[in-house]
Amino acid sequence: MTTKNHVYSQIETSGKLPTLPGVLVKLLDACEAEDTSLLDIADIIGRDPALSFRVLQLINSAYYGFQHAFTGIEQAVVYLGADTIKNLVVTTSVHQVFAAKSFSGVQHFETGSFWYHSLMTGTIARRIADEAGSGNAEEAYLAGILHDIGKLLLYSAFPEKYTTHAGDQITDSAVLDRELQGVGVNHCEAGSWLVRQWKLNSLVADAIQFHHEHVEQVREAFPLVRIVYMANLLAKGESEEGPVREVGGALLAQDHIDFEEIVRSAAEEVGTIAEGMGISVRHSSGARAALRGSEERTVSDGIALDLGERLEWGAEAAGEQELRALLTDRIKNVSLLSVFQEELMLAEGLDGIFSVFERAMAIQFDIDKVLFFLPDNDGVLLHGQASLANNLRQISRGLAFPVRQNSSLIVKVFLDKKTAGYLCSDKEGASIADQQLLSVFRCTRAYPVPLIVEKMAVGVMVLGLPEARSSLSDLEC
């Protein structure tokens, strides 16, 4: 039986593994750097004539409707913004990497339909993220654009085996089954693997990997996964799990979101972009039809946060004695604990408190991967938080656990106000969001600890364990 790792090895050795263009690599690095200016981004784009043309073509299109024409890259970048520019570059680059000529010998593959659906999914995802106020809207666009990229990879690497779309239309689950039988991996897994090879945001890779999961599993995932899942359904206009709107209602839905208007306006935008990229546009009647006759159900997804009290590390749990024993053993110098307590008392605001905890974990346990999950005002969500100095701060903004009806170990620790063992990558039945958190930490184990103030849970601190250490104590998964 062919293993997934064997399939990926075949792709790597076949010479069919696509690489991102140098200009895109530089641009992504620049966009992630805190000291990068828009002029720096403009300089990178200006060195690539084809990309410069695309940027000017977009900003001078009817979609933006500016009264005067732009002729300089610097002005265009300032008006469009870094996130829009980044996603335009990714879209253009991926389109060029998987050029139509790569599929000239492959039957049953329509590049125009593929790219139109990808652009629609990305555009709808961005608009949903904007409306819902969940996560980074431009990151949602990027994940939507790339959600089916695994299909292109498998078509390119295995043109003889990958015949999933031959003949009549088939269901998504049948597509995944045929891919697994024919190649050994499905396009969700392949796309996620490719994006990780490109070293893009791991949450983007997760959104790709889980965009065909069952809705009951996806509903507990972080916002980006749910947004892309919903955007894909709207772009297709169909779902095997019920009317699209009803499926969406279980994932995000907010009362004020007009999905039909989002699909309509997205189609207008995509038409302009696709035309500029030379993509043959095929409008889908299914997207709008999916919204008819179904009642929109929504769940609050607020993002407010107000915590003005000091945090204390609560360890009222099974395994508490083992953890305390380890702490006592590791903190041989009492002055370290004294410094920690003093710094905690003097800390100002959440950022100061986070910094104190993060430094303490680094000094006392050599743990540099720390995230905090704090409830919103309504207690509906646990939102990811980190200090300004934490390199996980940016990605933490896209992490949120719904508190109700959630199988996540993080939520269990919060509700029970006690530790409940380790979050492990090989633990059967682990929720998607817990798996994603390990992916964010880039480790195989993490330890969630409740934060207690006057016997009340005010959040959870999660420690990502270094690979060299399998546990904090003898406690096993």
Short mmCIF file of C-alpha atoms in Angstrom, two decimals:
data_model
loop_
_atom_site.label_atom_id
_atom_site.label_comp_id
_atom_site.label_asym_id
_atom_site.label_seq_id
_atom_site.Cartn_x
_atom_site.Cartn_y
_atom_site.Cartn_z
CA MET A 1 0.00 0.00 0.00
CA THR A 2 1.34 3.42 -0.98
CA THR A 3 1.85 5.71 2.01
CA LYS A 4 1.26 9.44 1.88
CA ASN A 5 4.93 10.12 2.60
CA HIS A 6 5.84 7.93 -0.37
CA VAL A 7 3.54 10.00 -2.60
CA TYR A 8 5.13 13.24 -1.42
CA SER A 9 8.60 11.77 -1.99
CA GLN A 10 7.57 10.87 -5.54
CA ILE A 11 6.46 14.46 -6.15
CA GLU A 12 9.73 15.82 -4.78
CA THR A 13 11.91 13.50 -6.87
CA SER A 14 9.82 13.81 -10.05
CA GLY A 15 10.79 17.41 -10.64
CA LYS A 16 7.08 18.33 -10.55
CA LEU A 17 7.21 20.06 -7.16
CA PRO A 18 6.39 23.71 -7.95
CA THR A 19 8.43 26.40 -6.24
CA LEU A 20 7.34 29.94 -5.53
CA PRO A 21 8.95 32.62 -7.73
CA GLY A 22 11.79 34.53 -6.10
CA VAL A 23 9.86 37.80 -6.16
CA LEU A 24 7.02 36.22 -4.20
CA VAL A 25 9.37 34.77 -1.59
CA LYS A 26 10.94 38.21 -1.10
CA LEU A 27 7.56 39.87 -0.92
CA LEU A 28 6.14 37.44 1.64
CA ASP A 29 9.24 37.91 3.81
CA ALA A 30 8.91 41.67 3.47
CA CYS A 31 5.21 41.69 4.37
CA GLU A 32 5.88 39.68 7.52
CA ALA A 33 8.73 41.93 8.69
CA GLU A 34 7.55 44.66 11.08
CA ASP A 35 9.95 47.29 9.73
CA THR A 36 8.97 46.90 6.06
CA SER A 37 7.48 50.01 4.47
CA LEU A 38 5.15 50.23 1.49
CA LEU A 39 8.02 51.77 -0.46
CA ASP A 40 10.08 48.62 0.20
CA ILE A 41 7.22 46.51 -1.17
CA ALA A 42 6.92 48.76 -4.20
CA ASP A 43 10.65 48.37 -4.85
CA ILE A 44 10.36 44.55 -4.85
CA ILE A 45 7.41 44.60 -7.25
CA GLY A 46 9.06 47.17 -9.50
CA ARG A 47 11.86 44.73 -10.27
CA ASP A 48 9.43 42.30 -11.91
CA PRO A 49 7.95 43.75 -15.15
CA ALA A 50 5.14 41.17 -15.42
CA LEU A 51 4.05 41.69 -11.82
CA SER A 52 4.25 45.47 -12.15
CA PHE A 53 1.94 45.25 -15.15
CA ARG A 54 -0.59 43.18 -13.18
CA VAL A 55 -0.61 45.64 -10.28
CA LEU A 56 -1.15 48.66 -12.52
CA GLN A 57 -3.77 46.76 -14.51
CA LEU A 58 -5.71 45.97 -11.33
CA ILE A 59 -5.65 49.46 -9.81
CA ASN A 60 -6.66 51.05 -13.14
CA SER A 61 -9.53 48.58 -13.62
CA ALA A 62 -13.20 49.52 -13.45
CA TYR A 63 -13.48 47.66 -10.14
CA TYR A 64 -11.60 50.39 -8.24
CA GLY A 65 -13.02 53.21 -10.39
CA PHE A 66 -10.37 55.85 -9.68
CA GLN A 67 -10.84 59.13 -11.53
CA HIS A 68 -7.23 59.24 -12.75
CA ALA A 69 -4.92 56.57 -14.12
CA PHE A 70 -2.00 55.29 -12.04
CA THR A 71 1.32 54.97 -13.82
CA GLY A 72 3.68 54.38 -10.89
CA ILE A 73 4.03 51.28 -8.74
CA GLU A 74 4.64 53.26 -5.54
CA GLN A 75 1.30 55.06 -5.79
CA ALA A 76 -0.49 51.83 -6.63
CA VAL A 77 0.98 50.00 -3.64
CA VAL A 78 0.03 52.85 -1.27
CA TYR A 79 -3.58 52.84 -2.48
CA LEU A 80 -4.01 49.05 -2.58
CA GLY A 81 -2.19 48.29 0.68
CA ALA A 82 0.32 45.57 1.58
CA ASP A 83 -2.22 42.77 2.12
CA THR A 84 -4.00 43.29 -1.21
CA ILE A 85 -0.66 43.47 -3.00
CA LYS A 86 0.56 40.29 -1.31
CA ASN A 87 -2.50 38.35 -2.36
CA LEU A 88 -2.38 39.70 -5.90
CA VAL A 89 1.23 38.53 -6.13
CA VAL A 90 0.36 35.09 -4.73
CA THR A 91 -2.55 34.70 -7.15
CA THR A 92 -0.49 35.77 -10.15
CA SER A 93 2.50 33.67 -9.13
CA VAL A 94 0.53 30.49 -8.50
CA HIS A 95 -1.33 31.00 -11.77
CA GLN A 96 2.02 31.28 -13.55
CA VAL A 97 3.56 28.32 -11.71
CA PHE A 98 0.68 26.09 -12.77
CA ALA A 99 0.51 27.41 -16.32
CA ALA A 100 -2.12 26.00 -18.67
CA LYS A 101 0.61 24.36 -20.76
CA SER A 102 1.37 22.05 -17.84
CA PHE A 103 -2.00 20.40 -18.42
CA SER A 104 -2.05 20.27 -22.22
CA GLY A 105 -1.86 16.48 -22.17
CA VAL A 106 -4.32 15.95 -19.35
CA GLN A 107 -7.94 15.28 -20.17
CA HIS A 108 -10.97 16.44 -18.21
CA PHE A 109 -9.24 19.45 -16.68
CA GLU A 110 -10.65 22.91 -17.34
CA THR A 111 -8.22 25.54 -16.09
CA GLY A 112 -10.74 28.35 -16.61
CA SER A 113 -13.33 26.73 -14.34
CA PHE A 114 -10.69 25.87 -11.77
CA TRP A 115 -9.33 29.42 -11.50
CA TYR A 116 -12.76 31.03 -11.52
CA HIS A 117 -13.84 28.84 -8.60
CA SER A 118 -10.59 29.59 -6.75
CA LEU A 119 -10.97 33.34 -7.25
CA MET A 120 -14.61 33.20 -6.17
CA THR A 121 -13.77 31.22 -3.03
CA GLY A 122 -10.99 33.63 -2.09
CA THR A 123 -13.09 36.72 -2.70
CA ILE A 124 -16.10 35.35 -0.81
CA ALA A 125 -13.83 34.28 2.07
CA ARG A 126 -12.39 37.77 2.36
CA ARG A 127 -15.84 39.35 2.38
CA ILE A 128 -17.13 36.91 5.02
CA ALA A 129 -14.10 37.63 7.22
CA ASP A 130 -14.75 41.37 6.84
CA GLU A 131 -18.42 41.02 7.74
CA ALA A 132 -17.89 38.58 10.60
CA GLY A 133 -14.93 40.46 12.04
CA SER A 134 -13.09 37.15 12.41
CA GLY A 135 -9.40 36.97 11.63
CA ASN A 136 -7.43 38.60 8.82
CA ALA A 137 -9.58 39.24 5.74
CA GLU A 138 -6.67 39.20 3.30
CA GLU A 139 -5.40 35.95 4.83
CA ALA A 140 -8.86 34.51 4.22
CA TYR A 141 -8.58 35.56 0.58
CA LEU A 142 -5.20 33.87 0.28
CA ALA A 143 -6.47 30.62 1.82
CA GLY A 144 -9.52 30.68 -0.44
CA ILE A 145 -7.43 31.19 -3.56
CA LEU A 146 -5.24 28.22 -2.64
CA HIS A 147 -7.86 25.87 -1.19
CA ASP A 148 -7.91 23.56 -4.25
CA ILE A 149 -4.24 23.92 -5.16
CA GLY A 150 -3.76 20.23 -4.35
CA LYS A 151 -5.77 19.35 -7.47
CA LEU A 152 -3.27 21.17 -9.66
CA LEU A 153 -0.36 19.51 -7.88
CA LEU A 154 -1.80 16.01 -8.32
CA TYR A 155 -2.76 16.65 -11.95
CA SER A 156 0.74 17.91 -12.66
CA ALA A 157 2.59 15.12 -10.85
CA PHE A 158 0.34 12.16 -11.74
CA PRO A 159 -1.40 12.93 -15.07
CA GLU A 160 -2.02 9.25 -15.82
CA LYS A 161 -3.40 8.31 -12.41
CA TYR A 162 -5.31 11.46 -11.55
CA THR A 163 -8.56 11.13 -13.49
CA THR A 164 -10.93 12.11 -10.72
CA HIS A 165 -13.04 14.45 -12.85
CA ALA A 166 -13.50 12.15 -15.81
CA GLY A 167 -17.09 11.73 -16.92
CA ASP A 168 -20.15 13.14 -15.18
CA GLN A 169 -20.06 15.36 -12.13
CA ILE A 170 -19.51 13.47 -8.88
CA THR A 171 -19.80 14.36 -5.21
CA ASP A 172 -16.95 15.80 -3.17
CA SER A 173 -16.70 12.65 -1.05
CA ALA A 174 -16.46 10.54 -4.22
CA VAL A 175 -13.72 12.85 -5.54
CA LEU A 176 -11.71 12.36 -2.34
CA ASP A 177 -12.18 8.59 -2.50
CA ARG A 178 -11.01 8.40 -6.11
CA GLU A 179 -8.00 10.56 -5.36
CA LEU A 180 -7.04 8.36 -2.44
CA GLN A 181 -7.43 5.17 -4.47
CA GLY A 182 -5.73 6.50 -7.58
CA VAL A 183 -2.83 8.44 -6.12
CA GLY A 184 -2.64 7.73 -2.38
CA VAL A 185 -3.54 11.20 -1.06
CA ASN A 186 -6.48 13.52 -1.66
CA HIS A 187 -6.18 17.06 -2.95
CA CYS A 188 -6.85 18.57 0.51
CA GLU A 189 -3.85 16.76 1.98
CA ALA A 190 -1.67 17.46 -1.07
CA GLY A 191 -2.51 21.15 -1.08
CA SER A 192 -1.84 21.53 2.63
CA TRP A 193 1.49 19.73 2.24
CA LEU A 194 2.50 21.99 -0.68
CA VAL A 195 1.65 25.20 1.18
CA ARG A 196 3.70 24.02 4.15
CA GLN A 197 6.60 23.36 1.77
CA TRP A 198 6.21 26.96 0.67
CA LYS A 199 6.37 27.97 4.34
CA LEU A 200 3.14 29.96 4.21
CA ASN A 201 1.04 30.49 7.33
CA SER A 202 0.12 27.16 8.93
CA LEU A 203 -3.48 28.34 9.39
CA VAL A 204 -3.72 28.71 5.61
CA ALA A 205 -2.50 25.12 5.27
CA ASP A 206 -5.14 24.02 7.79
CA ALA A 207 -7.92 25.77 5.87
CA ILE A 208 -6.84 23.85 2.75
CA GLN A 209 -6.57 20.53 4.56
CA PHE A 210 -9.99 20.66 6.20
CA HIS A 211 -12.17 22.31 3.53
CA HIS A 212 -13.98 19.01 2.81
CA GLU A 213 -14.24 17.75 6.40
CA HIS A 214 -17.65 17.05 7.95
CA VAL A 215 -19.29 20.23 9.18
CA GLU A 216 -19.56 18.89 12.74
CA GLN A 217 -15.77 18.72 12.92
CA VAL A 218 -15.18 22.01 11.14
CA ARG A 219 -17.49 23.92 13.48
CA GLU A 220 -14.87 23.55 16.25
CA ALA A 221 -11.95 24.69 14.08
CA PHE A 222 -10.37 28.15 14.19
CA PRO A 223 -12.18 30.92 12.24
CA LEU A 224 -10.07 30.74 9.06
CA VAL A 225 -10.96 27.08 8.50
CA ARG A 226 -14.66 27.78 8.98
CA ILE A 227 -14.61 30.85 6.73
CA VAL A 228 -12.90 29.07 3.83
CA TYR A 229 -15.17 26.06 4.26
CA MET A 230 -18.24 28.30 3.96
CA ALA A 231 -16.74 30.28 1.06
CA ASN A 232 -16.09 27.08 -0.88
CA LEU A 233 -19.72 26.00 -0.43
CA LEU A 234 -21.02 29.39 -1.55
CA ALA A 235 -18.73 29.43 -4.58
CA LYS A 236 -19.94 25.96 -5.59
CA GLY A 237 -23.52 26.56 -4.55
CA GLU A 238 -23.97 23.08 -3.15
CA SER A 239 -23.29 20.89 -0.14
CA GLU A 240 -23.68 17.21 0.64
CA GLU A 241 -24.64 18.07 4.22
CA GLY A 242 -27.73 20.16 3.55
CA PRO A 243 -28.63 23.63 2.18
CA VAL A 244 -25.57 25.83 2.07
CA ARG A 245 -27.06 28.50 4.30
CA GLU A 246 -28.00 26.00 6.98
CA VAL A 247 -24.54 24.48 6.88
CA GLY A 248 -23.07 27.97 7.15
CA GLY A 249 -25.34 28.73 10.08
CA ALA A 250 -23.66 26.01 12.10
CA LEU A 251 -20.21 27.42 11.29
CA LEU A 252 -20.21 31.21 11.65
CA ALA A 253 -23.16 32.81 10.73
CA GLN A 254 -23.92 36.21 11.97
CA ASP A 255 -27.38 37.67 11.65
CA HIS A 256 -26.18 40.70 9.73
CA ILE A 257 -24.30 38.79 7.00
CA ASP A 258 -26.07 38.85 3.62
CA PHE A 259 -24.58 35.81 1.86
CA GLU A 260 -26.47 36.49 -1.35
CA GLU A 261 -25.04 40.00 -1.59
CA ILE A 262 -21.56 38.65 -0.84
CA VAL A 263 -21.82 36.16 -3.72
CA ARG A 264 -23.19 38.81 -6.10
CA SER A 265 -20.51 41.40 -5.35
CA ALA A 266 -17.78 38.76 -5.36
CA ALA A 267 -18.82 37.70 -8.87
CA GLU A 268 -18.40 41.28 -10.09
CA GLU A 269 -14.95 41.59 -8.55
CA VAL A 270 -13.80 38.19 -9.80
CA GLY A 271 -14.91 39.03 -13.33
CA THR A 272 -12.56 42.02 -13.37
CA ILE A 273 -9.61 40.16 -11.85
CA ALA A 274 -10.05 37.07 -14.03
CA GLU A 275 -10.23 39.16 -17.17
CA GLY A 276 -7.03 40.94 -16.22
CA MET A 277 -5.27 37.61 -15.70
CA GLY A 278 -6.53 36.12 -18.94
CA ILE A 279 -8.72 33.57 -17.16
CA SER A 280 -11.82 32.34 -18.93
CA VAL A 281 -14.70 33.15 -16.59
CA ARG A 282 -17.52 30.68 -16.09
CA HIS A 283 -20.19 32.00 -13.80
CA SER A 284 -21.82 29.49 -11.49
CA SER A 285 -25.57 29.63 -11.16
CA GLY A 286 -25.37 27.23 -8.23
CA ALA A 287 -23.90 29.77 -5.81
CA ARG A 288 -26.95 31.98 -5.89
CA ALA A 289 -29.37 29.07 -6.08
CA ALA A 290 -27.89 27.63 -2.90
CA LEU A 291 -29.14 30.63 -0.96
CA ARG A 292 -32.76 30.31 -2.02
CA GLY A 293 -35.34 28.68 0.21
CA SER A 294 -33.07 28.21 3.22
CA GLU A 295 -33.26 30.04 6.51
CA GLU A 296 -30.13 31.71 7.81
CA ARG A 297 -29.16 30.61 11.30
CA THR A 298 -26.45 32.53 13.10
CA VAL A 299 -24.33 32.28 16.18
CA SER A 300 -22.63 35.20 17.91
CA ASP A 301 -18.92 35.35 17.18
CA GLY A 302 -17.92 38.44 19.14
CA ILE A 303 -14.35 39.53 19.59
CA ALA A 304 -14.49 41.88 22.60
CA LEU A 305 -12.05 41.23 25.42
CA ASP A 306 -11.90 42.83 28.87
CA LEU A 307 -9.69 41.39 31.59
CA GLY A 308 -8.46 43.81 34.20
CA GLU A 309 -7.42 41.38 36.95
CA ARG A 310 -4.04 39.78 37.62
CA LEU A 311 -3.64 36.22 36.41
CA GLU A 312 -2.52 33.42 38.66
CA TRP A 313 -1.42 29.99 37.54
CA GLY A 314 -3.95 27.47 38.85
CA ALA A 315 -2.91 23.86 39.09
CA GLU A 316 -5.89 22.27 40.82
CA ALA A 317 -5.81 19.15 38.71
CA ALA A 318 -5.18 15.49 38.16
CA GLY A 319 -1.43 15.37 37.78
CA GLU A 320 -0.96 18.43 39.97
CA GLN A 321 1.45 16.69 42.31
CA GLU A 322 3.66 15.57 39.45
CA LEU A 323 3.73 19.06 37.97
CA ARG A 324 4.45 20.68 41.31
CA ALA A 325 7.26 18.21 41.94
CA LEU A 326 8.80 19.10 38.60
CA LEU A 327 8.42 22.80 39.30
CA THR A 328 10.11 22.44 42.68
CA ASP A 329 12.93 20.50 41.12
CA ARG A 330 13.46 22.92 38.25
CA ILE A 331 13.24 26.12 40.27
CA LYS A 332 16.27 25.53 42.43
CA ASN A 333 17.03 29.18 42.79
CA VAL A 334 14.24 30.72 44.88
CA SER A 335 15.21 34.18 43.67
CA LEU A 336 13.86 33.32 40.21
CA LEU A 337 10.40 32.75 41.65
CA SER A 338 10.66 35.93 43.69
CA VAL A 339 11.56 37.93 40.59
CA PHE A 340 8.61 36.38 38.73
CA GLN A 341 6.17 37.32 41.51
CA GLU A 342 7.55 40.84 41.75
CA GLU A 343 7.39 41.36 37.98
CA LEU A 344 3.81 40.06 37.92
CA MET A 345 2.75 42.54 40.58
CA LEU A 346 4.32 45.44 38.65
CA ALA A 347 3.10 44.37 35.21
CA GLU A 348 0.86 46.88 33.43
CA GLY A 349 -1.95 45.65 31.21
CA LEU A 350 -2.37 42.30 29.54
CA ASP A 351 0.76 42.66 27.44
CA GLY A 352 2.87 43.13 30.55
CA ILE A 353 1.29 40.12 32.24
CA PHE A 354 1.79 37.96 29.16
CA SER A 355 5.44 39.02 28.95
CA VAL A 356 6.08 38.04 32.58
CA PHE A 357 4.62 34.57 32.08
CA GLU A 358 6.46 34.06 28.79
CA ARG A 359 9.81 35.04 30.31
CA ALA A 360 9.19 32.78 33.31
CA MET A 361 8.45 29.78 31.10
CA ALA A 362 11.57 30.45 29.03
CA ILE A 363 13.84 30.83 32.06
CA GLN A 364 12.46 28.05 34.22
CA PHE A 365 11.47 25.43 31.63
CA ASP A 366 13.27 26.42 28.40
CA ILE A 367 9.82 26.75 26.79
CA ASP A 368 9.59 29.57 24.26
CA LYS A 369 6.24 28.61 22.70
CA VAL A 370 3.50 30.06 24.88
CA LEU A 371 -0.02 31.22 24.01
CA PHE A 372 -2.92 32.44 26.15
CA PHE A 373 -6.61 31.88 25.48
CA LEU A 374 -8.95 34.34 27.20
CA PRO A 375 -12.76 34.53 27.04
CA ASP A 376 -14.69 37.34 25.41
CA ASN A 377 -17.20 39.38 27.39
CA ASP A 378 -20.02 36.96 26.67
CA GLY A 379 -18.00 33.82 27.39
CA VAL A 380 -18.74 32.53 23.89
CA LEU A 381 -15.18 32.31 22.58
CA LEU A 382 -11.67 31.79 23.94
CA HIS A 383 -9.41 34.08 21.89
CA GLY A 384 -5.69 33.56 21.30
CA GLN A 385 -3.42 36.18 22.88
CA ALA A 386 0.33 36.77 23.25
CA SER A 387 2.69 39.58 24.17
CA LEU A 388 4.04 42.05 21.62
CA ALA A 389 7.44 40.35 21.82
CA ASN A 390 6.03 36.86 21.19
CA ASN A 391 6.69 35.66 17.64
CA LEU A 392 3.32 33.89 17.73
CA ARG A 393 1.41 37.12 18.40
CA GLN A 394 0.30 37.73 14.82
CA ILE A 395 -0.94 34.21 14.19
CA SER A 396 -2.64 34.11 17.61
CA ARG A 397 -5.19 36.67 16.38
CA GLY A 398 -6.69 34.05 14.11
CA LEU A 399 -7.17 31.49 16.89
CA ALA A 400 -10.47 31.12 18.71
CA PHE A 401 -12.24 28.25 20.47
CA PRO A 402 -16.06 28.28 20.75
CA VAL A 403 -16.77 27.38 24.38
CA ARG A 404 -20.06 25.55 23.97
CA GLN A 405 -20.32 21.98 22.70
CA ASN A 406 -16.60 21.80 22.02
CA SER A 407 -14.41 18.72 22.28
CA SER A 408 -11.16 20.69 22.50
CA LEU A 409 -8.88 19.90 25.42
CA ILE A 410 -8.22 23.64 25.78
CA VAL A 411 -11.92 24.31 26.35
CA LYS A 412 -12.18 21.38 28.78
CA VAL A 413 -9.32 22.76 30.88
CA PHE A 414 -11.00 26.18 30.92
CA LEU A 415 -14.43 24.85 31.92
CA ASP A 416 -13.17 22.31 34.48
CA LYS A 417 -10.60 24.74 35.92
CA LYS A 418 -8.01 21.97 36.11
CA THR A 419 -5.38 20.42 33.90
CA ALA A 420 -6.38 17.37 31.86
CA GLY A 421 -3.18 15.95 30.43
CA TYR A 422 -1.24 16.69 27.28
CA LEU A 423 -2.42 17.74 23.86
CA CYS A 424 -0.72 15.18 21.58
CA SER A 425 -0.48 14.99 17.79
CA ASP A 426 -1.04 11.22 17.82
CA LYS A 427 -3.96 11.28 20.23
CA GLU A 428 -7.02 9.67 18.66
CA GLY A 429 -10.13 11.85 18.57
CA ALA A 430 -8.29 15.15 19.06
CA SER A 431 -10.32 18.08 17.71
CA ILE A 432 -9.23 19.83 14.53
CA ALA A 433 -8.54 23.05 16.45
CA ASP A 434 -6.26 21.20 18.90
CA GLN A 435 -4.37 19.68 15.96
CA GLN A 436 -4.08 23.14 14.43
CA LEU A 437 -2.67 24.54 17.65
CA LEU A 438 0.11 21.93 17.61
CA SER A 439 0.78 22.93 14.00
CA VAL A 440 1.06 26.57 15.07
CA PHE A 441 3.53 25.58 17.80
CA ARG A 442 5.34 23.23 15.38
CA CYS A 443 5.56 20.60 18.07
CA THR A 444 3.95 17.26 18.85
CA ARG A 445 2.91 17.99 22.45
CA ALA A 446 1.51 20.92 24.36
CA TYR A 447 0.32 21.38 27.92
CA PRO A 448 -2.73 23.56 28.68
CA VAL A 449 -2.85 25.10 32.17
CA PRO A 450 -5.90 26.92 33.60
CA LEU A 451 -5.44 30.51 34.73
CA ILE A 452 -7.31 31.05 37.99
CA VAL A 453 -8.29 34.24 39.81
CA GLU A 454 -10.10 33.78 43.13
CA LYS A 455 -11.21 30.27 42.14
CA MET A 456 -12.61 31.50 38.83
CA ALA A 457 -11.17 30.47 35.45
CA VAL A 458 -10.05 33.54 33.51
CA GLY A 459 -8.25 31.75 30.70
CA VAL A 460 -5.83 29.04 29.68
CA MET A 461 -2.07 29.17 29.12
CA VAL A 462 -0.79 26.63 26.60
CA LEU A 463 2.87 25.57 26.61
CA GLY A 464 4.35 24.06 23.46
CA LEU A 465 6.92 21.47 24.53
CA PRO A 466 10.31 21.35 22.79
CA GLU A 467 10.80 18.20 20.71
CA ALA A 468 13.62 17.09 22.99
CA ARG A 469 11.17 16.78 25.86
CA SER A 470 8.22 14.42 25.62
CA SER A 471 6.50 15.70 28.77
CA LEU A 472 6.68 18.08 31.71
CA SER A 473 6.43 15.13 34.06
CA ASP A 474 5.75 11.44 33.94
CA LEU A 475 2.12 12.15 33.06
CA GLU A 476 1.28 10.54 29.70
CA CYS A 477 -1.36 11.29 27.07
#
